[in-house]
Coordinates of C-alpha atoms in Angstrom, one line a residue:
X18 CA -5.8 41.4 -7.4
X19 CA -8.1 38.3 -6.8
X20 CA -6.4 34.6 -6.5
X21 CA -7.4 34.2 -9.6
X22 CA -6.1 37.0 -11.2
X23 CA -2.9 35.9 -9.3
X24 CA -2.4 32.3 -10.1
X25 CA -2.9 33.7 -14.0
X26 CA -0.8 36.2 -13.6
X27 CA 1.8 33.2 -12.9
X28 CA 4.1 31.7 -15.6
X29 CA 3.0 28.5 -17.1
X30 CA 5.5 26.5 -15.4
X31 CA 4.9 27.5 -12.3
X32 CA 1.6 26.4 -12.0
X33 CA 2.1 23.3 -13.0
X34 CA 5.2 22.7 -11.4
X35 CA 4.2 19.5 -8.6
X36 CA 4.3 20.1 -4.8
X37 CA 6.8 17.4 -4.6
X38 CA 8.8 15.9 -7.0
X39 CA 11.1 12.9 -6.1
X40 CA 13.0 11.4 -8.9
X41 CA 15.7 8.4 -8.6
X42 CA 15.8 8.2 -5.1
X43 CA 17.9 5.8 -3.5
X44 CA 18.9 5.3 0.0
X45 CA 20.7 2.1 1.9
X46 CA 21.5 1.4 5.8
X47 CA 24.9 -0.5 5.7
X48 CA 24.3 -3.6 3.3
X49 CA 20.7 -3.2 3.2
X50 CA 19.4 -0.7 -0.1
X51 CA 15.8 -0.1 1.0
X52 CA 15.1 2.9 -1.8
X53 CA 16.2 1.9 -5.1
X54 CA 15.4 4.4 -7.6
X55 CA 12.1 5.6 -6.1
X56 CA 10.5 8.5 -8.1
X57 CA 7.3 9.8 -8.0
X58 CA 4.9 13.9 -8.1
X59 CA 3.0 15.1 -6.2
X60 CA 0.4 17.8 -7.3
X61 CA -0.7 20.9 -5.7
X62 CA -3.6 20.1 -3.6
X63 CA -5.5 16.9 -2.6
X64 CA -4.2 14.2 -1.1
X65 CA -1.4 11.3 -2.1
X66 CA -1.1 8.3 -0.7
X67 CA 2.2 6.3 -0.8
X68 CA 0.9 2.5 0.0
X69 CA 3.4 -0.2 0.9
X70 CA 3.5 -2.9 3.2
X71 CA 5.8 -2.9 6.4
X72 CA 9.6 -2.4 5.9
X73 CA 8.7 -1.1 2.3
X74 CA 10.4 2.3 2.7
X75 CA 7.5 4.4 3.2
X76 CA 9.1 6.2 6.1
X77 CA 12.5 6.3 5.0
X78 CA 10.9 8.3 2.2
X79 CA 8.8 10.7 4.6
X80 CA 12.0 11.4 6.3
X81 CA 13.9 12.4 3.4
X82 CA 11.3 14.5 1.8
X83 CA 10.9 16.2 5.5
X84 CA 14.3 16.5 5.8
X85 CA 15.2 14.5 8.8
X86 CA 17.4 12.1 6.6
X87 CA 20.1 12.2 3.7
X88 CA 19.5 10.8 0.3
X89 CA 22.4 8.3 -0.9
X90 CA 21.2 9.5 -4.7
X91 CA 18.6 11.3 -6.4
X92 CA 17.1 14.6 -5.8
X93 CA 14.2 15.8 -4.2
X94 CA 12.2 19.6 -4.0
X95 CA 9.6 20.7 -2.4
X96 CA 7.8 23.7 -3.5
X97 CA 10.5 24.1 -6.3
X98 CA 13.4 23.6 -3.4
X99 CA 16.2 21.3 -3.3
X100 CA 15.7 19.5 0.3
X101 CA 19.3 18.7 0.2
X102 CA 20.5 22.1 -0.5
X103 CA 18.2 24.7 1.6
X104 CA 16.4 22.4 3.9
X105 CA 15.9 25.4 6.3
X106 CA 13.7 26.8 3.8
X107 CA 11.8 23.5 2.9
X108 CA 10.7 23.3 6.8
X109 CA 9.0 27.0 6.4
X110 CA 6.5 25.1 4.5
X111 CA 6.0 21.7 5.4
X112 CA 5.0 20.1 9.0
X113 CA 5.3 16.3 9.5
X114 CA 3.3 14.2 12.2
X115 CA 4.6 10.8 12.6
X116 CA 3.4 7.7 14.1
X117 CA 2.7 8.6 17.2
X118 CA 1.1 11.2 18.3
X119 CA 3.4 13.8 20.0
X120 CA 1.3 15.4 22.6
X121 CA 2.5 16.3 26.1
X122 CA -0.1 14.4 28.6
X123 CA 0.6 16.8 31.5
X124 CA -1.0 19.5 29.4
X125 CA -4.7 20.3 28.1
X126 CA -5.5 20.1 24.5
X127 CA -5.6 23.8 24.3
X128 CA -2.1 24.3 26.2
X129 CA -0.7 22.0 23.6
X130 CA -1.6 24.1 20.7
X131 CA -0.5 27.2 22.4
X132 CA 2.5 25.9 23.6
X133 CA 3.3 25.4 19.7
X134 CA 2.2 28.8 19.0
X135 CA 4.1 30.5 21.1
X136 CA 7.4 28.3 19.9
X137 CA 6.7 29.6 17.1
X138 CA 6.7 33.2 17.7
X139 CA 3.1 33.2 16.4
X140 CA 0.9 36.3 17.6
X141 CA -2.4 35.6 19.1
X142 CA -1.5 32.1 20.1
X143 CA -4.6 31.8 21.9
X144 CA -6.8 32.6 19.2
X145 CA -5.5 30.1 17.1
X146 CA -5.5 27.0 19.4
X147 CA -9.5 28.0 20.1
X148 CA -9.5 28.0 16.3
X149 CA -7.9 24.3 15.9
X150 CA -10.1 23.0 18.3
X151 CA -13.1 24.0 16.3
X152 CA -11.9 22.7 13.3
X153 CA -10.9 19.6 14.9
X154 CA -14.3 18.9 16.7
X155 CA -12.0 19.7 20.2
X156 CA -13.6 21.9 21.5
X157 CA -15.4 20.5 24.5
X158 CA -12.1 18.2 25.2
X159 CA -9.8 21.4 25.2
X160 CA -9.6 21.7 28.7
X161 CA -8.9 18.6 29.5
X162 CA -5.3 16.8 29.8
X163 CA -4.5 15.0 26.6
X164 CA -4.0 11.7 29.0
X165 CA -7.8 11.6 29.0
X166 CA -8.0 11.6 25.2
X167 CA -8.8 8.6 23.0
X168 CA -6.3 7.6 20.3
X169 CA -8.4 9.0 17.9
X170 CA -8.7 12.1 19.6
X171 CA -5.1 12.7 20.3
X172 CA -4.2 12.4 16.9
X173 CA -6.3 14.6 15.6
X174 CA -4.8 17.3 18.0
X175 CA -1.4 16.2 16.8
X176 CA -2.7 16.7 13.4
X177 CA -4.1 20.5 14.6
X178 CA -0.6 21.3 16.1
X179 CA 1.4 20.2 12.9
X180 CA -1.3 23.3 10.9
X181 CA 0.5 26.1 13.2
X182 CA 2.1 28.6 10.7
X183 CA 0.1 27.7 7.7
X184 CA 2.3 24.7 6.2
X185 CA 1.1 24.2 3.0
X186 CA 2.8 20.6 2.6
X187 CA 1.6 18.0 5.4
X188 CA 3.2 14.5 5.5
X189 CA 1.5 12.4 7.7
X190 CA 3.6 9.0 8.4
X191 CA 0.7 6.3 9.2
X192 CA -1.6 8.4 10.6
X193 CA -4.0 6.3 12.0
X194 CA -1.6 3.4 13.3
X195 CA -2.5 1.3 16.2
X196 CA -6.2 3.1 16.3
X197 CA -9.8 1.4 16.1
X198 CA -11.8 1.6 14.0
X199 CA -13.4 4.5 15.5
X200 CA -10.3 6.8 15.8
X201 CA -9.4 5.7 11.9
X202 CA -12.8 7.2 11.1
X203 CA -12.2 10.3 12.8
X204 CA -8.6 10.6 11.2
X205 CA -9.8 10.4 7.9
X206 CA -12.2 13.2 8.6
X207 CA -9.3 15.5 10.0
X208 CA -7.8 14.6 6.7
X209 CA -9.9 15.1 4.5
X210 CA -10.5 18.3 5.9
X211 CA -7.3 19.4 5.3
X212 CA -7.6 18.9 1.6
X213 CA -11.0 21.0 1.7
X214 CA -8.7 23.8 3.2
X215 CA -6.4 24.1 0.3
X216 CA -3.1 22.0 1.4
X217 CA -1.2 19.4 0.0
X218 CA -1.1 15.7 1.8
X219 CA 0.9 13.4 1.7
X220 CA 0.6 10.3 3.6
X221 CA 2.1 7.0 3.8
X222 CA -0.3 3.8 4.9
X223 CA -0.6 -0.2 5.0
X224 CA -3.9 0.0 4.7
X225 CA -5.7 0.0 1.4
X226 CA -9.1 0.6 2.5
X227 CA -7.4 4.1 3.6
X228 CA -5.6 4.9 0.8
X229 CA -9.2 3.9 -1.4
X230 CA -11.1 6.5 0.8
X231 CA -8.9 9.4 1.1
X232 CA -6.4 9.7 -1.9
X233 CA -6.9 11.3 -5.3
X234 CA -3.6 9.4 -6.0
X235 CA -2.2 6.2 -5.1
X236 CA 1.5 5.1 -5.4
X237 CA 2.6 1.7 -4.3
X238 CA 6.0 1.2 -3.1
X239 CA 7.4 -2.2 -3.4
X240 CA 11.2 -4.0 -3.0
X241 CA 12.7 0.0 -3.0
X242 CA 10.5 1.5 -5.8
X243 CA 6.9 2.9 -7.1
X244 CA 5.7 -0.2 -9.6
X245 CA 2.4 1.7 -9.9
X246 CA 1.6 5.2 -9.4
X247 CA -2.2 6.9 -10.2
X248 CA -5.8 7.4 -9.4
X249 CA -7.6 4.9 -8.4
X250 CA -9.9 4.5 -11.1
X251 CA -6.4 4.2 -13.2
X252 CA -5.2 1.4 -11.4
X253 CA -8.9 -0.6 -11.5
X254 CA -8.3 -0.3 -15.2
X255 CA -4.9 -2.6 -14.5
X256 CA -7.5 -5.6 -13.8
X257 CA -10.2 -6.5 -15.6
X258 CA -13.5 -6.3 -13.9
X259 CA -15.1 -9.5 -12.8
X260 CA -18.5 -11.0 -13.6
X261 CA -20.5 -12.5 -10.6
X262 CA -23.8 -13.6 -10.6
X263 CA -24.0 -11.7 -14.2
X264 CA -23.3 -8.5 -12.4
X265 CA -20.2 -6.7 -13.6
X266 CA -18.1 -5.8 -10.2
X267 CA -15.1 -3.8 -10.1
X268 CA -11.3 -5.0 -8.7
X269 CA -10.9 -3.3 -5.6
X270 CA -7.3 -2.1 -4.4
X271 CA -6.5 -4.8 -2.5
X272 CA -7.3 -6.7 -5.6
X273 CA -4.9 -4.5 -7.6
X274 CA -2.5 -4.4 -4.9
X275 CA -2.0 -8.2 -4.2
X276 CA -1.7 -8.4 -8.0
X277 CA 0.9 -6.2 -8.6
X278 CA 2.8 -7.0 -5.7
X279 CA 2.9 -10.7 -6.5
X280 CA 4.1 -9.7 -10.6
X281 CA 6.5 -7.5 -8.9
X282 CA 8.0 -10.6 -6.8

């Protein structure tokens, strides 16, 4: 049977059922409710980027979905499962790279990757690191210690490690904070490629110019929930385009950001 004879072969609810679906979230630390009814889905495929500024609750929200954290309310599943109820099972298909990229210095790029392998019981765990590194543009740097790797550089082999097993979920927590703008270039080609390989991303960002250049859709979290949520060609048609110099030009995101964040206020 082909793929595609397989995904028709599939009930009609099935396909269409999201990657991710997050409905009334909420979640509070002490006095302080940071999700307040948060609820957004994520398709299968492509890549989804949940935009808020700092302290907005983007990680809070990574965490639960990952299942690092409890819910106070709501529900969440990912790939059809309830991440409070079998959150063994939701980690046998998702991988999570935070913030900072969690690479052991003492070892090469390669030993990192096989390192991972091996902890997870993976035959041919060599094979597969010389296979990241390809992919990743690592090659020539494999043999090196990651403490000679630009920022850039070791988050992409952070990125490689978290693809070890096949996830086909990937949450990526601000993925290219603290880099310049070199390493944020090579990021967003790491991304990207994983999107070209078939899986599902989603990643959390401050910055808008990222989420314009990698996402097929765009939520923005603000005060504890998603005030907009769609592509970004949707959420140009929330402003109306501006005339200058009698040539029509098109809001940006940070136009439509800064304007909905300040109605939202």
């Amino acid at each position: 049977m082909t793929g595609e004879d397989a995904e028709a072969a599939l009930p009609a609810d099935e396909l269409q059922e999201p990657a991710i679906r997050v409905r009334g979230l909420e979640k509070s630390y002490k006095d302080l409710q940071v999700l307040r009814g948060v609820e957004f889905d994520v398709a299968r495929g492509g890549i989804f980027a949940l935009l808020g500024s700092n302290g907005a609750g983007k990680t809070t929200v990574i965490k639960i979905l990952a299942t690092l954290l409890r819910a106070d309310a709501g529900s969440v599943t990912v790939s059809g499962v309830d991440v409070a109820c079998e959150p063994a099972q939701v980690r046998e298909s998702i991988s999570l790279t935070g913030q900072f990229a969690a690479v052991d210095e003492i070892l090469t790029g390669r030993e990192n990757l096989v390192m991972v392998a091996r902890l997870r019981h993976l035959p041919g765990a060599g094979a597969i690191a010389d296979d990241l590194l390809e992919r990743f543009a690592l090659t020539e740097a494999g043999a090196r210690r990651t403490s000679t790797y630009s920022g850039g550089m070791r988050r992409r082999l952070d990125i490689a490690m978290s693809l070890i097993g096949n996830p086909s979920i990937i949450f990526l927590d601000e993925p290219t904070a603290g880099l310049d703008p070199e390493g944020r270039l090579e990021v967003w080609r790491a991304v990207k490629e994983l999107a070209v390989q078939g899986a599902t991303v989603l990643l959390t960002t401050q910055y808008l110019e990222e989420a314009e250049h990698l996402a097929d859709r765009i939520a923005i979290l603000h005060d504890g929930r998603i005030i907009v949520n769609g592509s970004l060609a949707e959420l140009r048609q929330l402003l109306p385009a501006a005339t200058v110099e009698y040539v029509e030009k098109q809001p940006s995101l940070e136009d439509v950001f800064l304007s909905i964040v300040g109605r939202a206020k």
